[in-house]
mmCIF file of N, CA and C in Angstrom:
data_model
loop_
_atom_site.group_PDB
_atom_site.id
_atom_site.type_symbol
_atom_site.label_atom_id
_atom_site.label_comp_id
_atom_site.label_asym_id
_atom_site.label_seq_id
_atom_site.Cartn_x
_atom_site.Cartn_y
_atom_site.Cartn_z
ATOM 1 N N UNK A 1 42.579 108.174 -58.258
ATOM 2 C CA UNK A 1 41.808 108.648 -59.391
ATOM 3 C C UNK A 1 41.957 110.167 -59.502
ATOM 4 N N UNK A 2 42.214 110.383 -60.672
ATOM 5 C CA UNK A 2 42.018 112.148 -61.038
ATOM 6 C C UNK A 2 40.790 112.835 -61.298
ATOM 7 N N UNK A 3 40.614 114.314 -60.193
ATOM 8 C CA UNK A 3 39.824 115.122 -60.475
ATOM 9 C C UNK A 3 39.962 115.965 -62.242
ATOM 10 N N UNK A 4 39.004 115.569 -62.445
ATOM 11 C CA UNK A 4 38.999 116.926 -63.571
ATOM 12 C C UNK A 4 37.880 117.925 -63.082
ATOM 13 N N UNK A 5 38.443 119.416 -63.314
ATOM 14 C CA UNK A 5 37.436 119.786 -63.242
ATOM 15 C C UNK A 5 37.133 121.148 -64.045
ATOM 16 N N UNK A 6 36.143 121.215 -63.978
ATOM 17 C CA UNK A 6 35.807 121.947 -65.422
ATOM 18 C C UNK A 6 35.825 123.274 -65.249
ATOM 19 N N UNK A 7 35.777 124.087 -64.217
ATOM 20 C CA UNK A 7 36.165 125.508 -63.958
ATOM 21 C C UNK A 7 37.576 125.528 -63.697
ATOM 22 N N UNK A 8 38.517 124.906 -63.946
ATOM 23 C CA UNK A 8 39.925 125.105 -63.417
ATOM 24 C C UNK A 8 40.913 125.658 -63.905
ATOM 25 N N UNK A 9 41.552 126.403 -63.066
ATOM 26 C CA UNK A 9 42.380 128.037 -63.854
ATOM 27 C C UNK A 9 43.473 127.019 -64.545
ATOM 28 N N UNK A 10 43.293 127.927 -65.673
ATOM 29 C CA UNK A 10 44.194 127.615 -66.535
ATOM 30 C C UNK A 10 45.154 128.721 -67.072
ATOM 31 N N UNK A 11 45.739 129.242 -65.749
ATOM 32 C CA UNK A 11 46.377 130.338 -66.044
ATOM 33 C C UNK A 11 47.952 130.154 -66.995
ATOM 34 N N UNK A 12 48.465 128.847 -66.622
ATOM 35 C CA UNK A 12 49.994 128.875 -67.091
ATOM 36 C C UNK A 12 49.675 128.918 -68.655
ATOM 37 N N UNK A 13 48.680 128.008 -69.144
ATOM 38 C CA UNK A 13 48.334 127.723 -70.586
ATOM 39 C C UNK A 13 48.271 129.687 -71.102
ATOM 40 N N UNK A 14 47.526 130.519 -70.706
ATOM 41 C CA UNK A 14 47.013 131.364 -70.843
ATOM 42 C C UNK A 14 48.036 132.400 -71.118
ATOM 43 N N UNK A 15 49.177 132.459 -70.248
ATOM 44 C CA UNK A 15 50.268 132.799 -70.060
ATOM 45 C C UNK A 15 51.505 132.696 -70.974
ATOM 46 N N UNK A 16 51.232 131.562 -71.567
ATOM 47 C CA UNK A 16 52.248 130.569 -72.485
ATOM 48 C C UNK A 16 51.516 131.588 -73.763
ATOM 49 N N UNK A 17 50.197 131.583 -74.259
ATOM 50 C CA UNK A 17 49.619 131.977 -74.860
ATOM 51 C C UNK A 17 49.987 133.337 -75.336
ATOM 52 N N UNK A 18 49.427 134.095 -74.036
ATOM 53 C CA UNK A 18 50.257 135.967 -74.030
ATOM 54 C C UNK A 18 51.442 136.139 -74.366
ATOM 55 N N UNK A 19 52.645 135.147 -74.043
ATOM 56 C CA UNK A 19 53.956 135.471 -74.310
ATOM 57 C C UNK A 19 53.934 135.135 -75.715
ATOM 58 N N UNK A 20 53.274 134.306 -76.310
ATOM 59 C CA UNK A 20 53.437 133.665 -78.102
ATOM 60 C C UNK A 20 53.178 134.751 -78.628
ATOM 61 N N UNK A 21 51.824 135.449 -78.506
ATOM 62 C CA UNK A 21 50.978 136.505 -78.953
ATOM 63 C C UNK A 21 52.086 137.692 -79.436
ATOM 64 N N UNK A 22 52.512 138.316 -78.081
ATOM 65 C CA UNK A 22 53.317 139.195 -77.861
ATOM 66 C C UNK A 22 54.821 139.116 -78.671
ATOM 67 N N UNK A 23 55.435 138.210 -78.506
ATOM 68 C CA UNK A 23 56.295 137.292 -79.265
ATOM 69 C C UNK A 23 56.079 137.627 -80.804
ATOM 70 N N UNK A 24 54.789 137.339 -81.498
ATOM 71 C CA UNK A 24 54.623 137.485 -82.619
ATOM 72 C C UNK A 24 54.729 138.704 -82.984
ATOM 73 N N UNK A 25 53.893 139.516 -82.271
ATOM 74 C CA UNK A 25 53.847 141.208 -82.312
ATOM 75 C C UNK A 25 54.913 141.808 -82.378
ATOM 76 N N UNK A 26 55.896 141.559 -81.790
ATOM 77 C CA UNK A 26 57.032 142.796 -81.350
ATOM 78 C C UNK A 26 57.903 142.046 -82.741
ATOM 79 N N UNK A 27 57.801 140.332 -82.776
ATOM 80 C CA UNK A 27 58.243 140.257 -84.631
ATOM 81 C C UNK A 27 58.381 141.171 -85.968
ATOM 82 N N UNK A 28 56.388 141.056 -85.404
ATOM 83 C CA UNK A 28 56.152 141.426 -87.030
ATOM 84 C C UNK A 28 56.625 143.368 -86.987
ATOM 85 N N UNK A 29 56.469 143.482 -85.895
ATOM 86 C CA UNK A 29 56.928 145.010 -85.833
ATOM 87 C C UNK A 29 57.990 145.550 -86.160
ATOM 88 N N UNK A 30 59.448 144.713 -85.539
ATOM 89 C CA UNK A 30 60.542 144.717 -86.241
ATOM 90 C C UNK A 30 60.872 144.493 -87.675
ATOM 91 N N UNK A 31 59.914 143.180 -88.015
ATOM 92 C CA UNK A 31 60.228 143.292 -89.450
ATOM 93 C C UNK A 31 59.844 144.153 -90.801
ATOM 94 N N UNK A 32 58.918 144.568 -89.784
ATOM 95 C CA UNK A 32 57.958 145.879 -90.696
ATOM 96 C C UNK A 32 58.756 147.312 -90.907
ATOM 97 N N UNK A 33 60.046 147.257 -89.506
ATOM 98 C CA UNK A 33 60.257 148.305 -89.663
ATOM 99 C C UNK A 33 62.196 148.196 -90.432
ATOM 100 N N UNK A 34 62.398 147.089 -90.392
ATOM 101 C CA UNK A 34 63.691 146.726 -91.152
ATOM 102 C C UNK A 34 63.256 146.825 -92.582
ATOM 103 N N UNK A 35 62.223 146.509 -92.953
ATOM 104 C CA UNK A 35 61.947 146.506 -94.208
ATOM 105 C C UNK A 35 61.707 147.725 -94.809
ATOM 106 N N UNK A 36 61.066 148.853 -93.838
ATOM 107 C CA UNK A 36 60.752 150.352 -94.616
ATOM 108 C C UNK A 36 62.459 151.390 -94.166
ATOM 109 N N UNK A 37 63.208 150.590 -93.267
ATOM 110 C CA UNK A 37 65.112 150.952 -93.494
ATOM 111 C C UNK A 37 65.010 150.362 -94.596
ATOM 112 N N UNK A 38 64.885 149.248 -95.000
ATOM 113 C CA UNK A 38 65.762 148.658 -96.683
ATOM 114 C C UNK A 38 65.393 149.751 -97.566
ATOM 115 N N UNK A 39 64.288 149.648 -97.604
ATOM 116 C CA UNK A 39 63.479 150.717 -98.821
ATOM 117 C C UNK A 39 63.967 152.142 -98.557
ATOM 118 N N UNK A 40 64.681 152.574 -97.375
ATOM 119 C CA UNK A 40 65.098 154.080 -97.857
ATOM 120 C C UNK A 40 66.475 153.568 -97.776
ATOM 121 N N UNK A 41 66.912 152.941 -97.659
ATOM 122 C CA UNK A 41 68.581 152.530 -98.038
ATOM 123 C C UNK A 41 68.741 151.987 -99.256
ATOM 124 N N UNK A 42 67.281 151.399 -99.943
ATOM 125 C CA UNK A 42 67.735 151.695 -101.364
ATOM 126 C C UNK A 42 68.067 152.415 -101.948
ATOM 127 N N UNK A 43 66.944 153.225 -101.933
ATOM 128 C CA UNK A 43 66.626 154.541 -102.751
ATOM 129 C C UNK A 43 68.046 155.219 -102.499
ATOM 130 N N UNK A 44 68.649 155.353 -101.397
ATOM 131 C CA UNK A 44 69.924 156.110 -101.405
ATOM 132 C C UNK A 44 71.134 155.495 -101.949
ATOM 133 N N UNK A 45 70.905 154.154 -102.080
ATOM 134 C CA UNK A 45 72.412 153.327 -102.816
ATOM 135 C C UNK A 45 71.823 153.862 -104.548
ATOM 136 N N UNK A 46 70.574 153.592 -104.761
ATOM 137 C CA UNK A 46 69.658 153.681 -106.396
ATOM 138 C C UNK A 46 70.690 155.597 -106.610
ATOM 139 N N UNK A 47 70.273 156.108 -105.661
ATOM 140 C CA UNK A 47 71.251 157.758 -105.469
ATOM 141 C C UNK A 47 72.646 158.069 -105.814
ATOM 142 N N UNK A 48 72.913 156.834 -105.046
ATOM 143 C CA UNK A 48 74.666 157.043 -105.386
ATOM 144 C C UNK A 48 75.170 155.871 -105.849
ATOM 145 N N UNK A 49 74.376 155.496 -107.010
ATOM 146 C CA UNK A 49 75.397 154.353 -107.770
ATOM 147 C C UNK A 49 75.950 153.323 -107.310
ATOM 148 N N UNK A 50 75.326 153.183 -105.891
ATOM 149 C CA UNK A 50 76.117 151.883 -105.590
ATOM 150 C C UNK A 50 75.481 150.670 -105.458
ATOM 151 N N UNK A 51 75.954 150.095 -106.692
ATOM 152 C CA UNK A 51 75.267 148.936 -107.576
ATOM 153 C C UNK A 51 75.570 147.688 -106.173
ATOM 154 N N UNK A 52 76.698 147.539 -105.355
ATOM 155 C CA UNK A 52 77.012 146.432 -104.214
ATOM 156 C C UNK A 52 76.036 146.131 -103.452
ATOM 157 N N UNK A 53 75.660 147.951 -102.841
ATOM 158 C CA UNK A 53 74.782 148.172 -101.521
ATOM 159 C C UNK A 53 73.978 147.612 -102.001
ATOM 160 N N UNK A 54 73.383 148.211 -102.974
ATOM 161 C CA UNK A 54 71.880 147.837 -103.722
ATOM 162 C C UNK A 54 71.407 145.858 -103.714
ATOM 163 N N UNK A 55 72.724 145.894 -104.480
ATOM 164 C CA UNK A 55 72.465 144.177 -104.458
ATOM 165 C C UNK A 55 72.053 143.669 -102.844
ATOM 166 N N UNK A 56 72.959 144.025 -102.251
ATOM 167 C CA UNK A 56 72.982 143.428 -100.858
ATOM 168 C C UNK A 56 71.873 143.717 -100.175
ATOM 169 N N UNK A 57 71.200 144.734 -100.620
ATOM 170 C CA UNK A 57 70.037 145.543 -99.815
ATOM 171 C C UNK A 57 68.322 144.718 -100.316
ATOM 172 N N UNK A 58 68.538 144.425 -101.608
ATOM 173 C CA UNK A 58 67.857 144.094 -102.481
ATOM 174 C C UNK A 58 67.522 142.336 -102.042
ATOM 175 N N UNK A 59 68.789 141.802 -101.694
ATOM 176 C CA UNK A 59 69.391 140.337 -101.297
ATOM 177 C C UNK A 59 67.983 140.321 -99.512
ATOM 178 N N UNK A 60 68.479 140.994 -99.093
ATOM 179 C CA UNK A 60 67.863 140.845 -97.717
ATOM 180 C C UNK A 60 66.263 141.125 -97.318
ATOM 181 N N UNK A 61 66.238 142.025 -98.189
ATOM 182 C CA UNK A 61 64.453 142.888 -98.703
ATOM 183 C C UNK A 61 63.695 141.195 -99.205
ATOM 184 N N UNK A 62 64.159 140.537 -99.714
ATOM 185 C CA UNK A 62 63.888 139.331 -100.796
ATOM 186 C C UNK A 62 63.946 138.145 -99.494
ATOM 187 N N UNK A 63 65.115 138.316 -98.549
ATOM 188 C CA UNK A 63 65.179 137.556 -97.349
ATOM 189 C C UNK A 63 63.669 137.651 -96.438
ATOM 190 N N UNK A 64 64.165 138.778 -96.030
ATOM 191 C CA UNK A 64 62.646 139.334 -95.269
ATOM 192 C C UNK A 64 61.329 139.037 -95.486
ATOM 193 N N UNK A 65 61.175 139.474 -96.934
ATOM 194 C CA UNK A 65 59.992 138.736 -97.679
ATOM 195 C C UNK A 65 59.365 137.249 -97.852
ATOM 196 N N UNK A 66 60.340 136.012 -97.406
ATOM 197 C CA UNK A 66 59.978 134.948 -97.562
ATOM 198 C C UNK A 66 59.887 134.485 -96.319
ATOM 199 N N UNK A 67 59.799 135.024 -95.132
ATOM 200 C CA UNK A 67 59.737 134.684 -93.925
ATOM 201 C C UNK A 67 58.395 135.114 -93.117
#
């Protein structure tokens, strides 16, 4: 028969937990900061006419955004 018992460390769960957390964080951080590069790599393709960059820049900004 199995003990349950009701004070029992539940450290691995806890652990699993911190790494998700953290996981999410260092995400959303990266994506926060790829996204304010797009926005000044627009503005500099919007600068020099380059209608490609722009698209492509514009393409990924729109990527970023739905994720």
């Amino acid at each position: 028969m199995k003990k349950y018992l009701l004070n029992a460390p539940q450290q691995p769960y806890v652990k699993i937990i911190d790494s998700l957390f953290a996981e999410m964080v260092l995400d959303k951080a990266i994506r926060e900061f790829r996204i304010e590069q797009i926005h000044k790599e627009i503005d500099q393709s919007l600068q020099n006419r380059n209608k490609d960059e722009f698209l492509q820049l514009t393409e990924e900004l729109k990527q970023l955004s739905l994720n």
